[in-house]
XYZ file of C-alpha atoms in Angstrom:
627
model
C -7.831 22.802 47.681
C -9.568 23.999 44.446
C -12.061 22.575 42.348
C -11.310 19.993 40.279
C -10.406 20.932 36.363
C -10.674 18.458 33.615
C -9.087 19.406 31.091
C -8.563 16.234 29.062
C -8.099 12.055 29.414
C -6.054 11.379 32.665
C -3.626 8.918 31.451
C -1.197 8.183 34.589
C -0.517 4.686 34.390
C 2.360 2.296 36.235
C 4.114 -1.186 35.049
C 4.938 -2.392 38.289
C 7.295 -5.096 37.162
C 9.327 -2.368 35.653
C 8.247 0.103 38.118
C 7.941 3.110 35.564
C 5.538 5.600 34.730
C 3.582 4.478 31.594
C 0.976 6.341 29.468
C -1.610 3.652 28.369
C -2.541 0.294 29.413
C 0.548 -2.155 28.310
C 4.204 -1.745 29.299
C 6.559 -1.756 25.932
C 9.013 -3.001 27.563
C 8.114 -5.981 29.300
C 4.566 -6.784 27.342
C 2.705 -6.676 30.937
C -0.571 -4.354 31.716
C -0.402 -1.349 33.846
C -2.221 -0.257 36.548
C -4.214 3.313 36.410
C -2.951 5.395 39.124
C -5.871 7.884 40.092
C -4.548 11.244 40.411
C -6.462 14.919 40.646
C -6.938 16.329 37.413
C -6.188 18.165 34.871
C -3.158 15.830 35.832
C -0.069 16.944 33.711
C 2.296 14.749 35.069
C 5.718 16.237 34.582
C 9.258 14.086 35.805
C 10.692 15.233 39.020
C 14.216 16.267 38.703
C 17.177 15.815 40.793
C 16.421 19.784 42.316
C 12.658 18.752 43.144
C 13.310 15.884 44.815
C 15.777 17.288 47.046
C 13.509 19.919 47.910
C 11.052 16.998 48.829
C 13.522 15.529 50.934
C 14.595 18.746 52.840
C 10.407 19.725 53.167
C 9.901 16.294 54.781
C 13.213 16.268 57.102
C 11.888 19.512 58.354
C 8.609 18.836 58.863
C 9.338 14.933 60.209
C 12.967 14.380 61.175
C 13.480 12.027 58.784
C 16.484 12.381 56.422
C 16.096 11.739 52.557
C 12.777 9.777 52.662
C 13.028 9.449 48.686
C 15.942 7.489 48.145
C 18.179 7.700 45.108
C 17.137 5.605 42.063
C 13.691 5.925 42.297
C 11.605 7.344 39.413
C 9.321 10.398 40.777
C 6.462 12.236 38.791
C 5.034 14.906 40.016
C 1.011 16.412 39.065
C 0.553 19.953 39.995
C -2.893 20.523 41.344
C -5.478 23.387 42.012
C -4.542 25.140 44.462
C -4.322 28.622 46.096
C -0.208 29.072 45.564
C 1.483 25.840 43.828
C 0.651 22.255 45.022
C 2.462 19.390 43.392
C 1.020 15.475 44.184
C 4.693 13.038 44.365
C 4.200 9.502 42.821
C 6.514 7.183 44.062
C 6.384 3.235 43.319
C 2.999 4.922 41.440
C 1.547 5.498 44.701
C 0.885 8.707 46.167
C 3.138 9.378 48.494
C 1.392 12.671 49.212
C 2.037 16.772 48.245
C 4.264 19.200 49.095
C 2.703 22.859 48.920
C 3.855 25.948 49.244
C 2.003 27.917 52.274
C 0.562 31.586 51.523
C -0.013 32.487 55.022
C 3.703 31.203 56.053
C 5.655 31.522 52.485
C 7.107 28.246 53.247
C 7.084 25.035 51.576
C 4.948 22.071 53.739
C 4.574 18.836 52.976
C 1.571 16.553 53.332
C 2.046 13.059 53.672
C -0.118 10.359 52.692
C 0.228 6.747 54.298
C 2.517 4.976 51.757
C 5.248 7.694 52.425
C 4.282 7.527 55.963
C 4.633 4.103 56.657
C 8.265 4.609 55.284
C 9.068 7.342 57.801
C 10.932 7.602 60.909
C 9.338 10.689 62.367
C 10.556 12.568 65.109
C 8.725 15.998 64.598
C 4.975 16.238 63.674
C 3.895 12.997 64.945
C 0.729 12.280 67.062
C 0.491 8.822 69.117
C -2.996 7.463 69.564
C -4.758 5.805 71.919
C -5.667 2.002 70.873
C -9.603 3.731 71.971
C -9.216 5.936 69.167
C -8.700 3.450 66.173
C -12.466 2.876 65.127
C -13.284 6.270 65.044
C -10.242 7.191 63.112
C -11.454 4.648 60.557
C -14.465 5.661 60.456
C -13.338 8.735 58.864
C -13.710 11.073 62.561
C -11.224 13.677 63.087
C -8.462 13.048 66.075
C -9.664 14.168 69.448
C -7.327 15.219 72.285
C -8.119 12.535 74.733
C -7.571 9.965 72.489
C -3.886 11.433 72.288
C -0.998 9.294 74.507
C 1.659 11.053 73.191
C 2.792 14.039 70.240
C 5.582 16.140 69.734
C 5.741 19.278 71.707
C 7.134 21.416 69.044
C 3.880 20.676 67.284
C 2.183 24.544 65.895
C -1.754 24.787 64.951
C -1.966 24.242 61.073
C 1.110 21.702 61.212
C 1.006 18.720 59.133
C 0.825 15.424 61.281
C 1.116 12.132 60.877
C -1.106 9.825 63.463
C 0.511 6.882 64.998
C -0.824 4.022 66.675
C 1.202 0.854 67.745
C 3.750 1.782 64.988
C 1.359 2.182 62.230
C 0.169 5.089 60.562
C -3.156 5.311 61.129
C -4.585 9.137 59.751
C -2.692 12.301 58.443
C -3.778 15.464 58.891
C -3.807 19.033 59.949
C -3.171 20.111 63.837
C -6.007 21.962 65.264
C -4.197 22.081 69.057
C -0.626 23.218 69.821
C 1.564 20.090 70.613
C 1.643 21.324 74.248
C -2.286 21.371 74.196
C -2.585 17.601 73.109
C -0.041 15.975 75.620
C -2.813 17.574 78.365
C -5.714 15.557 76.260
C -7.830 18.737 76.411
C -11.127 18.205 75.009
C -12.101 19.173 71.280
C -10.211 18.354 68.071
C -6.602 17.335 67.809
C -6.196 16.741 64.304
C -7.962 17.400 61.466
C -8.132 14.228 59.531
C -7.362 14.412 55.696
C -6.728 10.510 55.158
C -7.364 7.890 57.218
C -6.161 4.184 57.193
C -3.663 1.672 56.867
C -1.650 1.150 53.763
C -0.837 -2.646 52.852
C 1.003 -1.636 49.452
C 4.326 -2.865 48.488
C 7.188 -1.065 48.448
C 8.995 -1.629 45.040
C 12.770 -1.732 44.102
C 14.513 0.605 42.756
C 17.442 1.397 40.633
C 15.469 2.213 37.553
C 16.457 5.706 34.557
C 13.846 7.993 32.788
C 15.889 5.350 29.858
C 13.729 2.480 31.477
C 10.452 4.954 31.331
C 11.123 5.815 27.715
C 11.330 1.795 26.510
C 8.220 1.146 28.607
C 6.681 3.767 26.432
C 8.456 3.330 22.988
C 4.747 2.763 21.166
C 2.999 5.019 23.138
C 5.534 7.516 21.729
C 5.684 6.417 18.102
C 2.096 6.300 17.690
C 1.563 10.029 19.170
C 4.707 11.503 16.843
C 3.373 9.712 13.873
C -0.060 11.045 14.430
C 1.674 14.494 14.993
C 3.473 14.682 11.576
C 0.956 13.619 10.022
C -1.072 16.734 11.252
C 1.621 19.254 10.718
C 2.263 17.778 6.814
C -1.612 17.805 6.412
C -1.943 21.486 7.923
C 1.342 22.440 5.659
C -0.459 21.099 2.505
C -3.752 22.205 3.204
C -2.637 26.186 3.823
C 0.096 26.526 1.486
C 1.718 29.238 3.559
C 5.389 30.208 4.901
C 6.032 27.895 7.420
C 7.272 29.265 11.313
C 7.490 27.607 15.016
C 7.137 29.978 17.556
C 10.231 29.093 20.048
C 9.820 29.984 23.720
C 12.698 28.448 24.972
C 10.811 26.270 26.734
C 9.774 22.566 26.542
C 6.541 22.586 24.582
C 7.980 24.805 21.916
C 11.341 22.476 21.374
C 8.423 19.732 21.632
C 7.110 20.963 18.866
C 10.021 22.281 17.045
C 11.436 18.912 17.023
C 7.979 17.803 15.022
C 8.403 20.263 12.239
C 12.076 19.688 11.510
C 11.381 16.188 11.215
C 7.957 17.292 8.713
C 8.767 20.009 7.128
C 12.062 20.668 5.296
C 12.290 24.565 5.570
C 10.988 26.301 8.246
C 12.082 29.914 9.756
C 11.988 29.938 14.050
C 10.372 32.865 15.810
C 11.242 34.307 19.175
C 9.905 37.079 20.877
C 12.419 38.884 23.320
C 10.305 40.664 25.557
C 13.140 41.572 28.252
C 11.616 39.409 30.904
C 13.101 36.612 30.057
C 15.782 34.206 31.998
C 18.834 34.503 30.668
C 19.024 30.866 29.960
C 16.425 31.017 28.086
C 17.309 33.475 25.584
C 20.705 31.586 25.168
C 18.539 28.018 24.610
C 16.917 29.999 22.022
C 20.219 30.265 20.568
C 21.994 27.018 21.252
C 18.734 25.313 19.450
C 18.854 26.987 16.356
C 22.553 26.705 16.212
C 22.003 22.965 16.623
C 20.195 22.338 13.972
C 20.890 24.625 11.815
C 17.817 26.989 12.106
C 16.975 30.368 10.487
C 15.955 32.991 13.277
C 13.596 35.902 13.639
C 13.671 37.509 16.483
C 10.389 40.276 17.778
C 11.961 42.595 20.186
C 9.482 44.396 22.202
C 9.925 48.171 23.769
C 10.601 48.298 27.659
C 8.898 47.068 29.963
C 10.689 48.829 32.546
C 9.556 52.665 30.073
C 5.588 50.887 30.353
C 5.377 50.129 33.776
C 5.373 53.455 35.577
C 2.062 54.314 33.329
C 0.330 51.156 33.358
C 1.140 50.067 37.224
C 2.193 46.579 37.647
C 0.474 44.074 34.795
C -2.840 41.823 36.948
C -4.226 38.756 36.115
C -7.308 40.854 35.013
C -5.110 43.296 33.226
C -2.165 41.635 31.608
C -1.528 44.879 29.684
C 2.288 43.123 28.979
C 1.161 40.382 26.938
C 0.296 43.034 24.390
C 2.970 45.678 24.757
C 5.890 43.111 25.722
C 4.252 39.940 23.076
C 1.658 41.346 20.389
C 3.078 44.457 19.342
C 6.380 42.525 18.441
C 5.262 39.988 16.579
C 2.262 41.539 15.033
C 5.663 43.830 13.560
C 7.311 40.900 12.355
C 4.871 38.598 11.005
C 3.123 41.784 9.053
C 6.604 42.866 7.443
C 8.367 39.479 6.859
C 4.945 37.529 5.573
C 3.096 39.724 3.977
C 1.022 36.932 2.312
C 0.573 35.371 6.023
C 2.712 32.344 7.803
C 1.403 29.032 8.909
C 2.962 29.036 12.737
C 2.815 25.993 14.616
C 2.610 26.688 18.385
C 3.535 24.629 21.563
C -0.370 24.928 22.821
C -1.226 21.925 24.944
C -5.141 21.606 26.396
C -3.820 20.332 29.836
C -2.266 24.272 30.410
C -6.032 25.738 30.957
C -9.605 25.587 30.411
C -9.627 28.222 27.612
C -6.624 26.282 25.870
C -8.676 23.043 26.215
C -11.319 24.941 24.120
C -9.419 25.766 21.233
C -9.164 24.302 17.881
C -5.492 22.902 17.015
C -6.199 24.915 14.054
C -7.099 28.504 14.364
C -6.907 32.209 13.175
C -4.287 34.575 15.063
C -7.278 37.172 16.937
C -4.741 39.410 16.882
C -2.279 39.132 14.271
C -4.805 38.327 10.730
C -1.850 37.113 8.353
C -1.287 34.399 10.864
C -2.722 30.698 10.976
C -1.713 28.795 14.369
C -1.653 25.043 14.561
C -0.535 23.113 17.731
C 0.330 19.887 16.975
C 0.793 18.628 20.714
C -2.468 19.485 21.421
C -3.622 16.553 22.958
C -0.358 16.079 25.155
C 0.443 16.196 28.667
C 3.652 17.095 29.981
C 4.577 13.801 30.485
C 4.308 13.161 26.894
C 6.104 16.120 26.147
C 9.212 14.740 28.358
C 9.402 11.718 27.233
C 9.439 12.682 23.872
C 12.590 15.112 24.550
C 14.213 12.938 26.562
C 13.941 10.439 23.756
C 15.437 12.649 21.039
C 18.150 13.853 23.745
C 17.021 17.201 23.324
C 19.024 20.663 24.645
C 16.311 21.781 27.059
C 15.862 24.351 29.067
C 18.296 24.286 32.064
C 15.595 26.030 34.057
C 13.437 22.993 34.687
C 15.987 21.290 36.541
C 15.845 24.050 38.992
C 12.647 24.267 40.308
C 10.817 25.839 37.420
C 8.327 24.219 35.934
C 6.842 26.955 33.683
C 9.367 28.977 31.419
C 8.495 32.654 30.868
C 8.221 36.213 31.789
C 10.080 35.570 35.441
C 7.517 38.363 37.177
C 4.567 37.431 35.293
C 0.873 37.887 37.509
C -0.464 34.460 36.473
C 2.674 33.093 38.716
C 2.942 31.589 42.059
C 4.463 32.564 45.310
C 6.541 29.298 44.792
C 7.473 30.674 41.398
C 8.613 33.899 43.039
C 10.629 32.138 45.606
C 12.636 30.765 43.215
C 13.295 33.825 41.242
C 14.648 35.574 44.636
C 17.104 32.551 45.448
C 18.441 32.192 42.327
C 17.648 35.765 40.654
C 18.216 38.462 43.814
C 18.938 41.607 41.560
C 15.924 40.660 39.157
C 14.120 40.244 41.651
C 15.423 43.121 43.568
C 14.460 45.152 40.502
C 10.519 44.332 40.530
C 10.074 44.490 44.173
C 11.215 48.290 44.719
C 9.023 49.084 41.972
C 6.436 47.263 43.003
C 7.017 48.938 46.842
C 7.508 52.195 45.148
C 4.244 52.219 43.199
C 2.150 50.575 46.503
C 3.040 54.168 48.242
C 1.596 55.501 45.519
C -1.928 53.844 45.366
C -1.988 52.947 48.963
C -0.644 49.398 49.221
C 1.472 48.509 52.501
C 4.731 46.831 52.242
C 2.756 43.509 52.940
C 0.851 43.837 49.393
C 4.462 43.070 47.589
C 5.550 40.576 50.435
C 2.633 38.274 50.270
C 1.966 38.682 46.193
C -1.427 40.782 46.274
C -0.196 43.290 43.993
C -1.416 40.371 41.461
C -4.990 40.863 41.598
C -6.934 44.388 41.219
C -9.519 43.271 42.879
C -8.647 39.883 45.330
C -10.025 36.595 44.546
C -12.082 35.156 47.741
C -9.162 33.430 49.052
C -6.831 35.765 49.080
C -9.146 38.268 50.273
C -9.491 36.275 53.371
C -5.804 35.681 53.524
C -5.533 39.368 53.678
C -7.621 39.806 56.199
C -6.251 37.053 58.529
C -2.770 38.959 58.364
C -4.158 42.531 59.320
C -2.999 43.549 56.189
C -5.071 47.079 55.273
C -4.724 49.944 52.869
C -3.104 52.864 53.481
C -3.776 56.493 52.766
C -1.776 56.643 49.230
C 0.964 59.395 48.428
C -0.543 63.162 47.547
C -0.731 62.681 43.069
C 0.766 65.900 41.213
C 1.311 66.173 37.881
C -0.816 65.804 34.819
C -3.373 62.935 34.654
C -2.774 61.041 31.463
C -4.401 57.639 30.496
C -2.689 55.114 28.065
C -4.570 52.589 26.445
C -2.586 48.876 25.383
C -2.609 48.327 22.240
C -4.541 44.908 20.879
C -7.343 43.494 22.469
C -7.896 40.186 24.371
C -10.513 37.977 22.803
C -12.402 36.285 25.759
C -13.990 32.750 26.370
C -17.502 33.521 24.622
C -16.426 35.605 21.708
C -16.320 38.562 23.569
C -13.056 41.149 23.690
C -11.635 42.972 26.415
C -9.238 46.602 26.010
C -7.207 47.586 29.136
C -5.612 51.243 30.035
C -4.061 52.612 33.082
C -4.173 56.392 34.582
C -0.873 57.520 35.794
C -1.673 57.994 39.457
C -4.816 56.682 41.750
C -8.365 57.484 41.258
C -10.692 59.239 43.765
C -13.104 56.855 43.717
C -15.619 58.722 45.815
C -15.196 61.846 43.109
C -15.457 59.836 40.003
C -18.094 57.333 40.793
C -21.187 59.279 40.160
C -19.402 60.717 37.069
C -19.433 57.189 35.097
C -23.251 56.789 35.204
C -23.590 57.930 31.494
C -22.019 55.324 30.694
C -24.605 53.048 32.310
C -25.120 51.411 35.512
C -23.141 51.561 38.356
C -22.037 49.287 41.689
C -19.124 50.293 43.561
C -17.106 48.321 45.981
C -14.053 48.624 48.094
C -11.310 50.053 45.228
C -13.461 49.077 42.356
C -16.473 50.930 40.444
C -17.766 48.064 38.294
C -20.192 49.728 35.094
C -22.645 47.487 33.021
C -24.912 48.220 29.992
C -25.956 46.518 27.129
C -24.046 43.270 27.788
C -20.777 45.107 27.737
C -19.109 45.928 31.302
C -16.263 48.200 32.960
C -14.401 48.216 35.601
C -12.451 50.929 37.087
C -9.910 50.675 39.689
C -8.408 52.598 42.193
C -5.478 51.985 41.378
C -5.869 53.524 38.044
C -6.430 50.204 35.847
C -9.244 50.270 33.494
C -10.457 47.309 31.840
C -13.779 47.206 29.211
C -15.120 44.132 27.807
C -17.714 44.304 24.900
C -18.506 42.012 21.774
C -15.706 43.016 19.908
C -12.607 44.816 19.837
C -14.218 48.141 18.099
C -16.911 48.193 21.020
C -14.461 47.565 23.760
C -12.677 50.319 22.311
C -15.524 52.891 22.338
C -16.107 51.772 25.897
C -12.520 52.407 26.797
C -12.885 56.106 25.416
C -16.241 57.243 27.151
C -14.167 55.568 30.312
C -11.508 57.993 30.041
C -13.479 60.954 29.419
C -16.161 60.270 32.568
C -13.308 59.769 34.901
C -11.305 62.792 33.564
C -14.021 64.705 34.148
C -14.521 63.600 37.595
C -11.236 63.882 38.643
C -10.416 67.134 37.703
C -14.315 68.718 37.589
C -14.407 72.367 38.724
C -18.345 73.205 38.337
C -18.700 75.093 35.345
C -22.154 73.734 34.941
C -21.932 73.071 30.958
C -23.286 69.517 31.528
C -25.816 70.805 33.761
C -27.632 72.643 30.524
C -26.817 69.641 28.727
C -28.846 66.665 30.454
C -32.086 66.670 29.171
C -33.954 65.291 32.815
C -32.300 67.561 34.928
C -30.340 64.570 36.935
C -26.705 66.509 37.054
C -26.659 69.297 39.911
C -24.198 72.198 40.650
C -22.616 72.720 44.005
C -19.385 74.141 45.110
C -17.276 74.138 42.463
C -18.446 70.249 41.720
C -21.174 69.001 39.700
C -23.301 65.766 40.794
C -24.553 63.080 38.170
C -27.680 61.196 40.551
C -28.703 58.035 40.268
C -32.066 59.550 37.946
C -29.461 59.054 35.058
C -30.488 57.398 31.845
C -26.724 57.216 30.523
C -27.867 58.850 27.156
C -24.208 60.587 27.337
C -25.148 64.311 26.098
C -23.049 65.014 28.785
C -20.024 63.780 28.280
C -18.541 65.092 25.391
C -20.060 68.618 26.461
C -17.227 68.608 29.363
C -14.457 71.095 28.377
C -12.342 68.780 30.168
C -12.916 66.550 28.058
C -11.349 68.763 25.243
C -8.817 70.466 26.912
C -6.632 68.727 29.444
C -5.662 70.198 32.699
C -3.309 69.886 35.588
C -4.512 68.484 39.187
């Protein structure tokens, strides 16, 4: 698991006389206190619907044998935590009844009991029978040993979940380090891998209760966090004097807040960016909403993302080049020519989403769009507050959360899971079908096997640790990428990404893969350089660059005009690298003799000062050429 993020209060409570989730200390509905339930932050609790606990039920059968653990009439919540794919914690009775996960390695859903759901299980796969021998050292917090094993199931694989029995009782959960075959032989060494050990004494509580029930056991928790929120949104409204707009999403924090400034403000206009990569449920929520209630709509329609891709490659979490093509080009457009004068927008930003949302102001100036003033007025809410709240006005949501997803967006966004993905090829196949042949199609291109799409790599320029090893546990290598023709062009996104400390990134893409061995000595006059596997990295001054293989550049300076000038003395260097045919202008040019001449190539060495007389010296740099 990840580290821990806290992102905000944890506020998980449970009335256990009405056996309901509760956020703060008293029960509305029956006057008695709560109990905290401890659970790993940022913990956004979210409601688990009908389709999630159904695919709890069909993880554990699987896993366990046992058939609909989670019975009907029981209220679930469900805290997604850090994780390498998509982890979710299950609350049931407010206990944790453990996590299911979604594996990387076997792109299958596991689940990961914890004693309270164990104790309720009838397992006939995954279990482990100990030896009476073995119970102090399991509570003593010691892993499961093989000789301490009477019995298991046979079927059981390395890296399976397990429960440990002994005399009946749960005893320890964990991970198997043997084959099942290897612990009915008691061969020496570890069994199981312990994650939690001990008996659970905790009640099991009736059931039979509605989200109804939850939303009386919270009726002040509720009134007291609307009233502080219109209160905010008529303060912000007063204090900025502007056009008023609520960016709609079409999902739940949006219509969260939505619902706020219909019941604040009196006239409002709604605005939705289409960017093409949306469900098609949610562009028709978009509509049924302001239909509803009456709403005036503006719609931001953004160019193709399909026209963008082939240039750019597919969008990374370092280079989301389609949040500014696909998102700020639109609605920079529409803002600019329908407020001229500047809007007031109020925004479904929550600080439980991320660190860097935790950070911001609930009142703040657009980075990238300067007629624009955002205010969140949820931003202090989790996702349990959010769900309440709709649930309480009876609100049209999105359809799309009761079917697995729990984030509504671009469907093949980077910043998704594998889980997420999964979903999107059950329920989407052509979408889906869509993005994966391109994504195959471009991998020939820039050497990335088959596997690269299959296991989600393509995500990452450059693979975080994890994922890294992941690759390397599969075999999974690079290939010798398809012979580039054609001119090399370079397109640069338009807008720039403002980073944590102040900072601003600018992103561009060459239209085929980089020779990294030809360029590498070519961006030292830019400053200095480390390269890695796929990946020249370039520092000076406090402002960096990376250049990929794949043909991704991203710069990051101290402000958008600086990133900028870093972006063009990147395209320049690795033009002229790429397509360098030893004229020896540059040579004459470097005042310390560090750039050399030899067949048909010229040499930058590592004597470099990166003063740049170079660079703009290069005819290539003037006139464009064809590899």
């Amino acid at each position: 698991m990840s580290r821990q993020v806290y992102l905000g209060k944890l506020t998980l409570y449970w009335c256990d006389t009405c056996n309901v989730p509760v956020l703060g200390k008293k029960c509305s509905r029956c006057g008695t206190p709560t109990r905290y339930v401890d659970c790993t932050p940022p913990g956004d609790i979210r409601p688990a619907f009908p389709f999630d606990i159904e695919l709890i039920n069909r993880v554990i059968e699987d896993s366990f044998g046992h058939s609909k653990l989670i019975p009907a009439g029981r209220l679930v919540v469900l805290n997604k935590a850090p994780y390498e794919d998509r982890l979710d914690e299950i609350f049931v009775d407010g206990r944790m009844f453990g996590a299911v996960r979604f594996d990387p390695y076997r792109l299958q859903w596991m689940f990961m009991p914890r004693a309270f759901a164990a104790k309720q299980m009838k397992a006939t796969k995954g279990y482990v029978i100990a030896d009476k021998g073995a119970e102090k050292p399991l509570l003593g917090s010691s892993n499961m040993l093989g000789p301490g094993v009477i019995d298991c199931d046979e079927r059981i694989k390395i890296d399976d979940e397990v429960v440990v029995f002994l005399e009946g009782r749960p005893i320890a959960v964990g991970r198997a380090k043997m084959t099942g075959a290897a612990m009915k032989e008691r061969k020496k060494g570890v069994a199981v891998k312990v994650r939690w050990n001990g008996y659970d004494d905790n009640p099991v509580l009736k059931g039979g209760q509605t989200w109804q029930d939850a939303i009386d056991a919270n009726r002040e928790y509720l009134m007291s966090i609307e009233g502080e929120a219109l209160g905010f949104i008529r303060k912000a409204v007063e204090q900025y004097k502007l056009p008023v707009t609520v960016s709609y999403s079409g999902g739940k924090d949006s219509l969260a807040t939505l619902l706020l400034v219909k019941k604040a403000v009196p006239d409002f206009d709604v605005l939705y960016i289409n960017t093409g990569l949306e469900f098609p449920e949610t562009t028709q929520n978009v509509r049924d909403i302001v239909e509803q209630y009456g709403l005036k709509l503006k719609t931001a329609v953004a160019e193709s993302f399909w026209d963008a891709a082939p240039k750019f490659g597919p969008p990374s979490v370092e280079a989301r080049w389609c949040c500014k093509v696909c998102k700020l080009g639109p609605i920079t457009d529409l803002i600019e020519n329908s407020y001229p004068d500047g809007c007031l927008t109020f925004i479904g930003q929550r600080r439980y989403e991320s660190e860097v949302r935790a950070k911001s102001q609930r009142i703040w100036q657009n980075p990238w769009v300067g007629n624009q003033v955002s205010a969140s007025p949820i931003q202090h809410w989790t996702a349990l507050h959010i769900w309440l709240y709709l649930l309480r006005e009876k609100a049209n949501y999105n359809p799309l959360y009761g079917r697995g997803f729990d984030r509504i967006g671009c469907w093949l966004c980077p910043s998704a899971s594998l889980a997420d993905y999964e979903f999107v090829k059950e329920q989407y196949p052509d979408l889906w079908k869509r993005w994966e042949t391109f994504l195959v199609e471009y991998g020939k291109k820039v050497g990335y096997p088959p596997e690269y799409v299959k296991y989600g790599l393509w995500r990452w320029r450059r693979l975080p640790k994890q994922w890294e090893e992941l690759r390397k546990t599969l075999g999974i290598e690079l290939t010798a990428p398809e012979q580039a023709s054609g001119e090399l062009r370079f397109s640069m996104v338009s807008g720039y990404r403002p980073c944590k400390d102040g900072s601003a990134t600018a992103e561009g893409n060459f239209n085929m893969p980089l020779d990294m061995e030809s360029i590498e000595c070519y961006l030292r006059p830019i400053g200095e350089v480390k390269g890695t596997e796929g990946m020249v990295f370039v520092s000076r001054d406090g402002e960096s660059l990376q250049v990929y293989a794949t043909g991704t550049v991203v710069a990051r300076a101290k402000n958008a005009e600086k990133a900028s000038e870093l972006m063009v003395l990147a395209e320049k260097s690795v033009r002229r690298g790429m397509l360098c045919v030893g004229c020896g202008v540059c040579v004459g040019a470097c005042p310390i003799n560090a750039i050399t001449k030899e067949k048909h190539r010229v040499t930058v060495s590592e004597a470099c000062t990166a003063c740049g007389e170079c660079v703009d010296k290069c005819p290539l740099v003037k006139f464009k050429r064809e590899i």
